[in-house]
CSV table of C-alpha atoms in Angstrom, one decimal:
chain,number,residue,atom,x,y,z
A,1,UNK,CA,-44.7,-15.3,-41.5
A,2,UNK,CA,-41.9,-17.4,-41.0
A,3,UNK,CA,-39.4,-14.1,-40.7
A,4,UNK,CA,-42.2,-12.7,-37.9
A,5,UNK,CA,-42.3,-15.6,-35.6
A,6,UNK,CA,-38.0,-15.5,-35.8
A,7,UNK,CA,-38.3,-12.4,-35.3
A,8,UNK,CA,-41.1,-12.7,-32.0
A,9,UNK,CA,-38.5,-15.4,-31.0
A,10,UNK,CA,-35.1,-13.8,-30.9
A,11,UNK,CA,-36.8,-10.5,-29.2
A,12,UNK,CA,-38.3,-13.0,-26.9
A,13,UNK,CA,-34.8,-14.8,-25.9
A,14,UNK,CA,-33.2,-11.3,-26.1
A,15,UNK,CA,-35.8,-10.5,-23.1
A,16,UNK,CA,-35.2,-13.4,-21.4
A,17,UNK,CA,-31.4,-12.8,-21.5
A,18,UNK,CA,-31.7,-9.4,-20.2
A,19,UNK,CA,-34.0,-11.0,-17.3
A,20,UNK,CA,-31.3,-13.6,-16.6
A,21,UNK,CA,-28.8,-11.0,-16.8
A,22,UNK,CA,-30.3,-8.7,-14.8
A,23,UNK,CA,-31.2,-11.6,-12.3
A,24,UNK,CA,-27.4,-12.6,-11.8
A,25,UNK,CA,-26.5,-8.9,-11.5
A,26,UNK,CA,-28.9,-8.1,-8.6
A,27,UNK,CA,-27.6,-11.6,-7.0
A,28,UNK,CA,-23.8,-10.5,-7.7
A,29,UNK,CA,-25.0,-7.3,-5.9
A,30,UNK,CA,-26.3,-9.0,-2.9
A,31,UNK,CA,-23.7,-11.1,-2.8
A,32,UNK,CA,-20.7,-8.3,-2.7
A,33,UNK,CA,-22.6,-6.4,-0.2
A,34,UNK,CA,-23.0,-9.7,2.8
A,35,UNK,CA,-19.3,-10.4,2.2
A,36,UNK,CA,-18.1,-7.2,2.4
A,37,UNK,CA,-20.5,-6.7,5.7
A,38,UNK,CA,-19.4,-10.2,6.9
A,39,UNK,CA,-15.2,-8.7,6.6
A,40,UNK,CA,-16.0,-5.8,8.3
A,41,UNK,CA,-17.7,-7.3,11.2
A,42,UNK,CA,-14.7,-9.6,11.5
A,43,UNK,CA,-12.4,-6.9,11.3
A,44,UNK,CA,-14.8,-4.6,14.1
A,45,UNK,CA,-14.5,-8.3,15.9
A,46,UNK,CA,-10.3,-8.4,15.8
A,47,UNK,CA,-9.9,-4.8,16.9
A,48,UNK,CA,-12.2,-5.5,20.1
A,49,UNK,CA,-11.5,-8.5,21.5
A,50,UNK,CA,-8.2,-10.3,19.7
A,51,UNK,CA,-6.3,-7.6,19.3
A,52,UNK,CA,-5.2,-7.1,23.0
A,53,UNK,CA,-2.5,-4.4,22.8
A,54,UNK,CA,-2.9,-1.4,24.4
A,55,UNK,CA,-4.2,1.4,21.9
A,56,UNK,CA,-1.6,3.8,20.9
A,57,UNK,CA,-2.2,6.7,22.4
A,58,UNK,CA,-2.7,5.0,26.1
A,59,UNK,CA,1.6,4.9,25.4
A,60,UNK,CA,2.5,8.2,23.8
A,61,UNK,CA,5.7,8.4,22.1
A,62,UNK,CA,8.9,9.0,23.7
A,63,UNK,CA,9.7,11.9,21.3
A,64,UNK,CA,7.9,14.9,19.5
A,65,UNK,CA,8.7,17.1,16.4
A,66,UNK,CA,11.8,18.3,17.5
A,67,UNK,CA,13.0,15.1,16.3
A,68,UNK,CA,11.7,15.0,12.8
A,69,UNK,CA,14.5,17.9,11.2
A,70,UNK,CA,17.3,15.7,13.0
A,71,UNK,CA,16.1,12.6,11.0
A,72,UNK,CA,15.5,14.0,7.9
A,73,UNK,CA,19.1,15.2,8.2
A,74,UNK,CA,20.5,12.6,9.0
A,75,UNK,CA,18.7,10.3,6.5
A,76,UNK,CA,19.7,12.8,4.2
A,77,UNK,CA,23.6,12.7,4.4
A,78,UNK,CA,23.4,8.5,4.4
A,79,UNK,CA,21.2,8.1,1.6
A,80,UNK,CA,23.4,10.4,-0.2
A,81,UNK,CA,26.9,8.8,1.1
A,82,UNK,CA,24.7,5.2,-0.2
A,83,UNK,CA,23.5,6.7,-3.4
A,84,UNK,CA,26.9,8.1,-4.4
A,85,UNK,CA,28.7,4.7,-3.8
A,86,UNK,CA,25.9,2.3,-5.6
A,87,UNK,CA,26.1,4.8,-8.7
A,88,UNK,CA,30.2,4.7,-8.0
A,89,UNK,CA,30.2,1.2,-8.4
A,90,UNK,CA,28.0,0.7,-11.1
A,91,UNK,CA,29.7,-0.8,-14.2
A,92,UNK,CA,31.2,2.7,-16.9
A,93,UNK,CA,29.5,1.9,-19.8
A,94,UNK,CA,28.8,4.4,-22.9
A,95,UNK,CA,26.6,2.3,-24.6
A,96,UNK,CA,22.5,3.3,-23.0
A,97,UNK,CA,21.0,0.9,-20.7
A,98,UNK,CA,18.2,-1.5,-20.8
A,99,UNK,CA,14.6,-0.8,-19.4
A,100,UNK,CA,15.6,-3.3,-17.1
A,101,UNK,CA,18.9,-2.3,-15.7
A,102,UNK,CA,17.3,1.4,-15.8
A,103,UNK,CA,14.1,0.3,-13.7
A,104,UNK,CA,15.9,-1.9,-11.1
A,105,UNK,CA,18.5,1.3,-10.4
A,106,UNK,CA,15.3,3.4,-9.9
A,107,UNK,CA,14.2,0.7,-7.3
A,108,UNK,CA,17.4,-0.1,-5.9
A,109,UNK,CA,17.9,4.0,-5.4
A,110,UNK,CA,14.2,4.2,-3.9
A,111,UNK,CA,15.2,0.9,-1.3
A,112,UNK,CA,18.9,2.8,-0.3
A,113,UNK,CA,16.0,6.0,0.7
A,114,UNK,CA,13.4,4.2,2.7
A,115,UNK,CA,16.9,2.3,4.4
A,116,UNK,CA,18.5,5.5,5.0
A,117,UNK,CA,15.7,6.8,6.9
A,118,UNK,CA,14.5,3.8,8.6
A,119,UNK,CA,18.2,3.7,10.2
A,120,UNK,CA,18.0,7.4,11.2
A,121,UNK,CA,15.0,6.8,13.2
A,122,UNK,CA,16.0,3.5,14.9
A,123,UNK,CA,19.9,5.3,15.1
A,124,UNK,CA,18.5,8.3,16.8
A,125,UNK,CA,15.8,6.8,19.0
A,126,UNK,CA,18.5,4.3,20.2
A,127,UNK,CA,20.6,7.0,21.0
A,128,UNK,CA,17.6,8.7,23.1
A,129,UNK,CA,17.5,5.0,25.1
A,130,UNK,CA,13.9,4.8,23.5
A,131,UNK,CA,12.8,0.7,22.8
A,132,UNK,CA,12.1,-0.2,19.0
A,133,UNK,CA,8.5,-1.1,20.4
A,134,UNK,CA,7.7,2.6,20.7
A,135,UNK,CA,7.8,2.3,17.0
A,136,UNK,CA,4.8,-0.2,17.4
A,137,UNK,CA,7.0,-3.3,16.5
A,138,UNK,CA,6.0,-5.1,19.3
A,139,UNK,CA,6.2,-9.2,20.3
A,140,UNK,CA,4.7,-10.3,17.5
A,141,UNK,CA,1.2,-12.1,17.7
A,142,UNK,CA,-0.4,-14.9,14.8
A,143,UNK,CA,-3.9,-12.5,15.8
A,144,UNK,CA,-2.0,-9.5,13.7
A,145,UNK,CA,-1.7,-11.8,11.0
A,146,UNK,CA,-5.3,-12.8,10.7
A,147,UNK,CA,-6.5,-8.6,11.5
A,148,UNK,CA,-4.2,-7.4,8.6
A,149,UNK,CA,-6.2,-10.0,6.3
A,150,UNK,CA,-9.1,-9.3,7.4
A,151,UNK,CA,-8.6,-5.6,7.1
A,152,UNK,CA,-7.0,-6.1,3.1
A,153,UNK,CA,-10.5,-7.8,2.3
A,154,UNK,CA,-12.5,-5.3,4.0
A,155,UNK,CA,-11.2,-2.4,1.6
A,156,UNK,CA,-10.3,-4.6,-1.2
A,157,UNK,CA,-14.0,-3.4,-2.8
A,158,UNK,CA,-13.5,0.1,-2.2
A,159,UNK,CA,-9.6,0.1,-3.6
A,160,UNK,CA,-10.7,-1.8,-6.9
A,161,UNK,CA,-14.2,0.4,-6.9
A,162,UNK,CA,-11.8,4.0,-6.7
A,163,UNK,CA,-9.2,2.3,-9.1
A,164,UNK,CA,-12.1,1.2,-11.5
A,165,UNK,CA,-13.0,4.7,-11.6
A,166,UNK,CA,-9.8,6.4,-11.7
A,167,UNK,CA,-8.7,3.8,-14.8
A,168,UNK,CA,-11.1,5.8,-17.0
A,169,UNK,CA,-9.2,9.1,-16.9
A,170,UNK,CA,-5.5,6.6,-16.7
A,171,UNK,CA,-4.6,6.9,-20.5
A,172,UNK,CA,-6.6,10.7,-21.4
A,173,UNK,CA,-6.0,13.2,-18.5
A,174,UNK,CA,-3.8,11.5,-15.3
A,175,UNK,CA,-0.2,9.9,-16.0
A,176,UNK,CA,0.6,6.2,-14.8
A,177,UNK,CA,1.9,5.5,-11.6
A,178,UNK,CA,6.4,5.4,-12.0
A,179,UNK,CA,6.1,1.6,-10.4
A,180,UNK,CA,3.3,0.9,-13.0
A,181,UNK,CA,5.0,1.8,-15.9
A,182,UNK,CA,8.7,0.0,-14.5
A,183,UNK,CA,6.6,-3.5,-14.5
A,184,UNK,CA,5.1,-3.0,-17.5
A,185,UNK,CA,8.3,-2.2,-18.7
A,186,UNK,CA,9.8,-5.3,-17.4
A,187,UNK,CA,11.2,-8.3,-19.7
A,188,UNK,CA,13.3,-10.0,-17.2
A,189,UNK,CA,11.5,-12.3,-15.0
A,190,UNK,CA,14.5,-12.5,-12.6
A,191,UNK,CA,13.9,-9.0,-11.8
A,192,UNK,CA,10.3,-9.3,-11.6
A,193,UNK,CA,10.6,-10.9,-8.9
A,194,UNK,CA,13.0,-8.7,-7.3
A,195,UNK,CA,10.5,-6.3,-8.0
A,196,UNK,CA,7.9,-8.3,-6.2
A,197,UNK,CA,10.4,-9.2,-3.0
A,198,UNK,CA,11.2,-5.4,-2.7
A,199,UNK,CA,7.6,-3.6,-3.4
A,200,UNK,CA,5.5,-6.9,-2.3
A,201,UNK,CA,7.5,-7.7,1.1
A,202,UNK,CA,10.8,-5.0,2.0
A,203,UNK,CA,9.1,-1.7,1.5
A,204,UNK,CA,6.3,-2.1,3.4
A,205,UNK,CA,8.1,-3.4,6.4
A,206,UNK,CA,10.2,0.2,5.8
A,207,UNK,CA,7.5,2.2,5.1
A,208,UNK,CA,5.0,0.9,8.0
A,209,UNK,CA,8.5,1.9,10.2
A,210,UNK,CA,8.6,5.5,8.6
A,211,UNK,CA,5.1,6.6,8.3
A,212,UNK,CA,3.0,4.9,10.9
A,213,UNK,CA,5.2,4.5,13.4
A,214,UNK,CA,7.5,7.1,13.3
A,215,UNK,CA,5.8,10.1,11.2
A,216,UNK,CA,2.2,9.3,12.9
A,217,UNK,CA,2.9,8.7,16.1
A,218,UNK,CA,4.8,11.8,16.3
A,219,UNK,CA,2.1,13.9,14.9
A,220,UNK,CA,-0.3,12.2,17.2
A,221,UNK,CA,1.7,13.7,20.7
A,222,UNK,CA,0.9,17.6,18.6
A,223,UNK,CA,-2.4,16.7,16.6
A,224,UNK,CA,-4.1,14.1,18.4
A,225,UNK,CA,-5.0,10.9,16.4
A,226,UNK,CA,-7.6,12.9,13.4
A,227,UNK,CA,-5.3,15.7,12.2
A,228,UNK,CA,-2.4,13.3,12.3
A,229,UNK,CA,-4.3,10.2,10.3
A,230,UNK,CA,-4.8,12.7,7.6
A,231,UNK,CA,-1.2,14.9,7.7
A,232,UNK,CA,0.6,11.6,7.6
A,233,UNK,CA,-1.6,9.7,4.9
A,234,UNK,CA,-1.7,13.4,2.3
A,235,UNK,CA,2.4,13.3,2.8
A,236,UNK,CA,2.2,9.2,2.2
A,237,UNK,CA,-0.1,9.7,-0.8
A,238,UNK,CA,1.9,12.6,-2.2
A,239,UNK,CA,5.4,11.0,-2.0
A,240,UNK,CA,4.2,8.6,-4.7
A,241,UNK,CA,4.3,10.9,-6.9
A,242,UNK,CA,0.7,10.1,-8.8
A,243,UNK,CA,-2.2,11.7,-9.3
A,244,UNK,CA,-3.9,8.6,-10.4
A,245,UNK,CA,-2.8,6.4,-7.7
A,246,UNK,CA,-3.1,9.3,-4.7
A,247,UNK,CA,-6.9,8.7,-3.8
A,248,UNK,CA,-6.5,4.7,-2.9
A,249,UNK,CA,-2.9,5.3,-1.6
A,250,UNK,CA,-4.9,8.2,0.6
A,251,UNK,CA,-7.3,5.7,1.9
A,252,UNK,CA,-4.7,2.9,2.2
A,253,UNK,CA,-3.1,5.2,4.6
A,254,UNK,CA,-5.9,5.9,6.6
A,255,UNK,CA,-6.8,2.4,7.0
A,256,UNK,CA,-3.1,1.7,7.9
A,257,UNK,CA,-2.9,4.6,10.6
A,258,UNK,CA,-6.2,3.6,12.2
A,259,UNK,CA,-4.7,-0.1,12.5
A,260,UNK,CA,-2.4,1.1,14.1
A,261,UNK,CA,-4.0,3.7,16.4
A,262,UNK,CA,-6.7,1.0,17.3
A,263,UNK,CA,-4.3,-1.9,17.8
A,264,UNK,CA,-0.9,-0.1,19.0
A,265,UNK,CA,1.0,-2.6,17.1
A,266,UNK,CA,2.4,-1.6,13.7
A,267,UNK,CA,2.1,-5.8,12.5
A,268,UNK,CA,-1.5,-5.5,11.4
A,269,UNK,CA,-0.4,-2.7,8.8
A,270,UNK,CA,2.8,-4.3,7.9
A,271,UNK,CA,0.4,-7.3,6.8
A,272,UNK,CA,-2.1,-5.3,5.0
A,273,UNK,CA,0.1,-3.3,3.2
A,274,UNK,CA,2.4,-6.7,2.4
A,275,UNK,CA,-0.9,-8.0,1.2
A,276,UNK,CA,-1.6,-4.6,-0.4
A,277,UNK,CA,1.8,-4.4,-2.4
A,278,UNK,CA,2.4,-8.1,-3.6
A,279,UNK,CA,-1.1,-8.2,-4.9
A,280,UNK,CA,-1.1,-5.2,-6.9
A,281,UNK,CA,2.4,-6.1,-8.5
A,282,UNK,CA,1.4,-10.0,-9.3
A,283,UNK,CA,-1.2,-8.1,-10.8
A,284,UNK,CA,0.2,-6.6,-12.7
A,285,UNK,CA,3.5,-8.7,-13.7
A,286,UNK,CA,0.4,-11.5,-15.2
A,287,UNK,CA,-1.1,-8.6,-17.0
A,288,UNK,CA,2.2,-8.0,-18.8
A,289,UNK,CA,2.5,-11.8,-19.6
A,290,UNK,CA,-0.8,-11.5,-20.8
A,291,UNK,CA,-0.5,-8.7,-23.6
């Protein structure tokens, strides 16, 4: 008898659990779904009343795709000229680096890139008497700080939803991310945080320069604002190099290159994708700590 009624009892508190649990879940639910409506209007609220610059295609670019070869070109020839003196001065050594010296060259060599071509474009634009705001890096405004948070909350659900989903197939079928494993990798917390400096803060700035304002708004003057949102966020998504990583570095992109096409100010992204970056890497550095 005794063994029944603990038995009626746990099966009872079991029930109850799964109630309570159940309960919390549908509340959890609720919750996510008002704050994620409540960012969103916010955000719908900052593209239509505080940002206030004119949309980007009321000011088409002073250039086309003529321009594009001549950049690559010439961000070619200086990223090499750069590449070949930071790997000239680099101490001779026989002996085989450390993961850390071996990771920050990779990053150091990525940065010297994402320079090379961000001074081809402002080199060559300048030379074509065209202003760096046609690049979308106009007065700045404290409004674009506030939209590019509110636009990094907005999608926060959906980037750790896709990533959530993506993790499953991480360690059987799709390889890590390169920056991934470098973190993980990482023992030194000096570069760590040249790590976080450079991904978190630097490239973004570069990349916001290169992609959004320079590859988009290219396309945009042949494509129109569609076509281009998509051409420039598959080539974005691809020059990661990760299969895992291209879906939410896909939507990243489009959320970056409609900031920009709504606002006509390249700030916004530059924030979110700050944001974006320094986020993911803390992440990241504390899960290392933590293992």
């Amino acid at each position: 008898m005794e063994q029944n009624h603990l038995q009626t009892e746990l099966q009872n508190a079991f029930t109850q659990g799964n109630l309570w649990a159940s309960l919390i879940g549908l509340i959890s639910i609720f919750l996510l779904v008002g704050a994620v409506y409540a960012l969103v209007l916010n955000l719908r609220r900052f593209l239509r009343h505080e940002a206030k610059s004119l949309p980007l295609g009321a000011v088409p670019v002073a250039w086309n795709l003529n321009l594009i070869f001549p950049v690559g070109l010439f961000a070619f020839v200086c990223a090499n000229l750069l590449l070949l003196g930071f790997n000239l001065a680099l101490p001779k050594t026989h002996a085989p680096l450390s993961f850390n010296v071996q990771a920050l060259k990779a990053l150091l060599q990525t940065l010297i890139i994402l320079i090379s071509l961000t001074f081809a474009i402002i080199y060559l634009l300048w030379r074509r008497y065209v202003g760096i705001w046609q690049l979308g890096l106009n007065t700045w405004r404290r409004e674009y700080l506030s939209g590019g948070l509110w636009a990094y909350l907005s999608i926060l659900p959906v980037l750790a939803l896709v990533g959530a989903l993506l993790g499953l197939f991480r360690k059987t079928l799709l390889p890590e991310q390169e920056i991934y494993n470098l973190l993980m990798g990482l023992t030194s917390m000096p570069i760590s945080l040249l790590f976080l400096i450079i991904v978190g803060l630097v490239a973004p700035l570069l990349e916001e320069i290169i992609f959004r304002g320079f590859l988009f708004g290219t396309l945009r003057n042949s494509f129109g604002p569609r076509r281009s949102m998509v051409y420039s966020s598959l080539l974005f998504a691809a020059l990661h190099q990760s299969l895992v990583a291209f879906l939410p570095i896909f939507f990243l992109a489009m959320v970056l290159s409609y900031l920009y096409e709504k606002t006509g100010s390249l700030w916004p992204s530059i924030i979110l994708h700050m944001v974006n970056n320094t986020v993911a890497t803390l992440f990241i550095i504390l899960i290392r700590k933590a293992i």
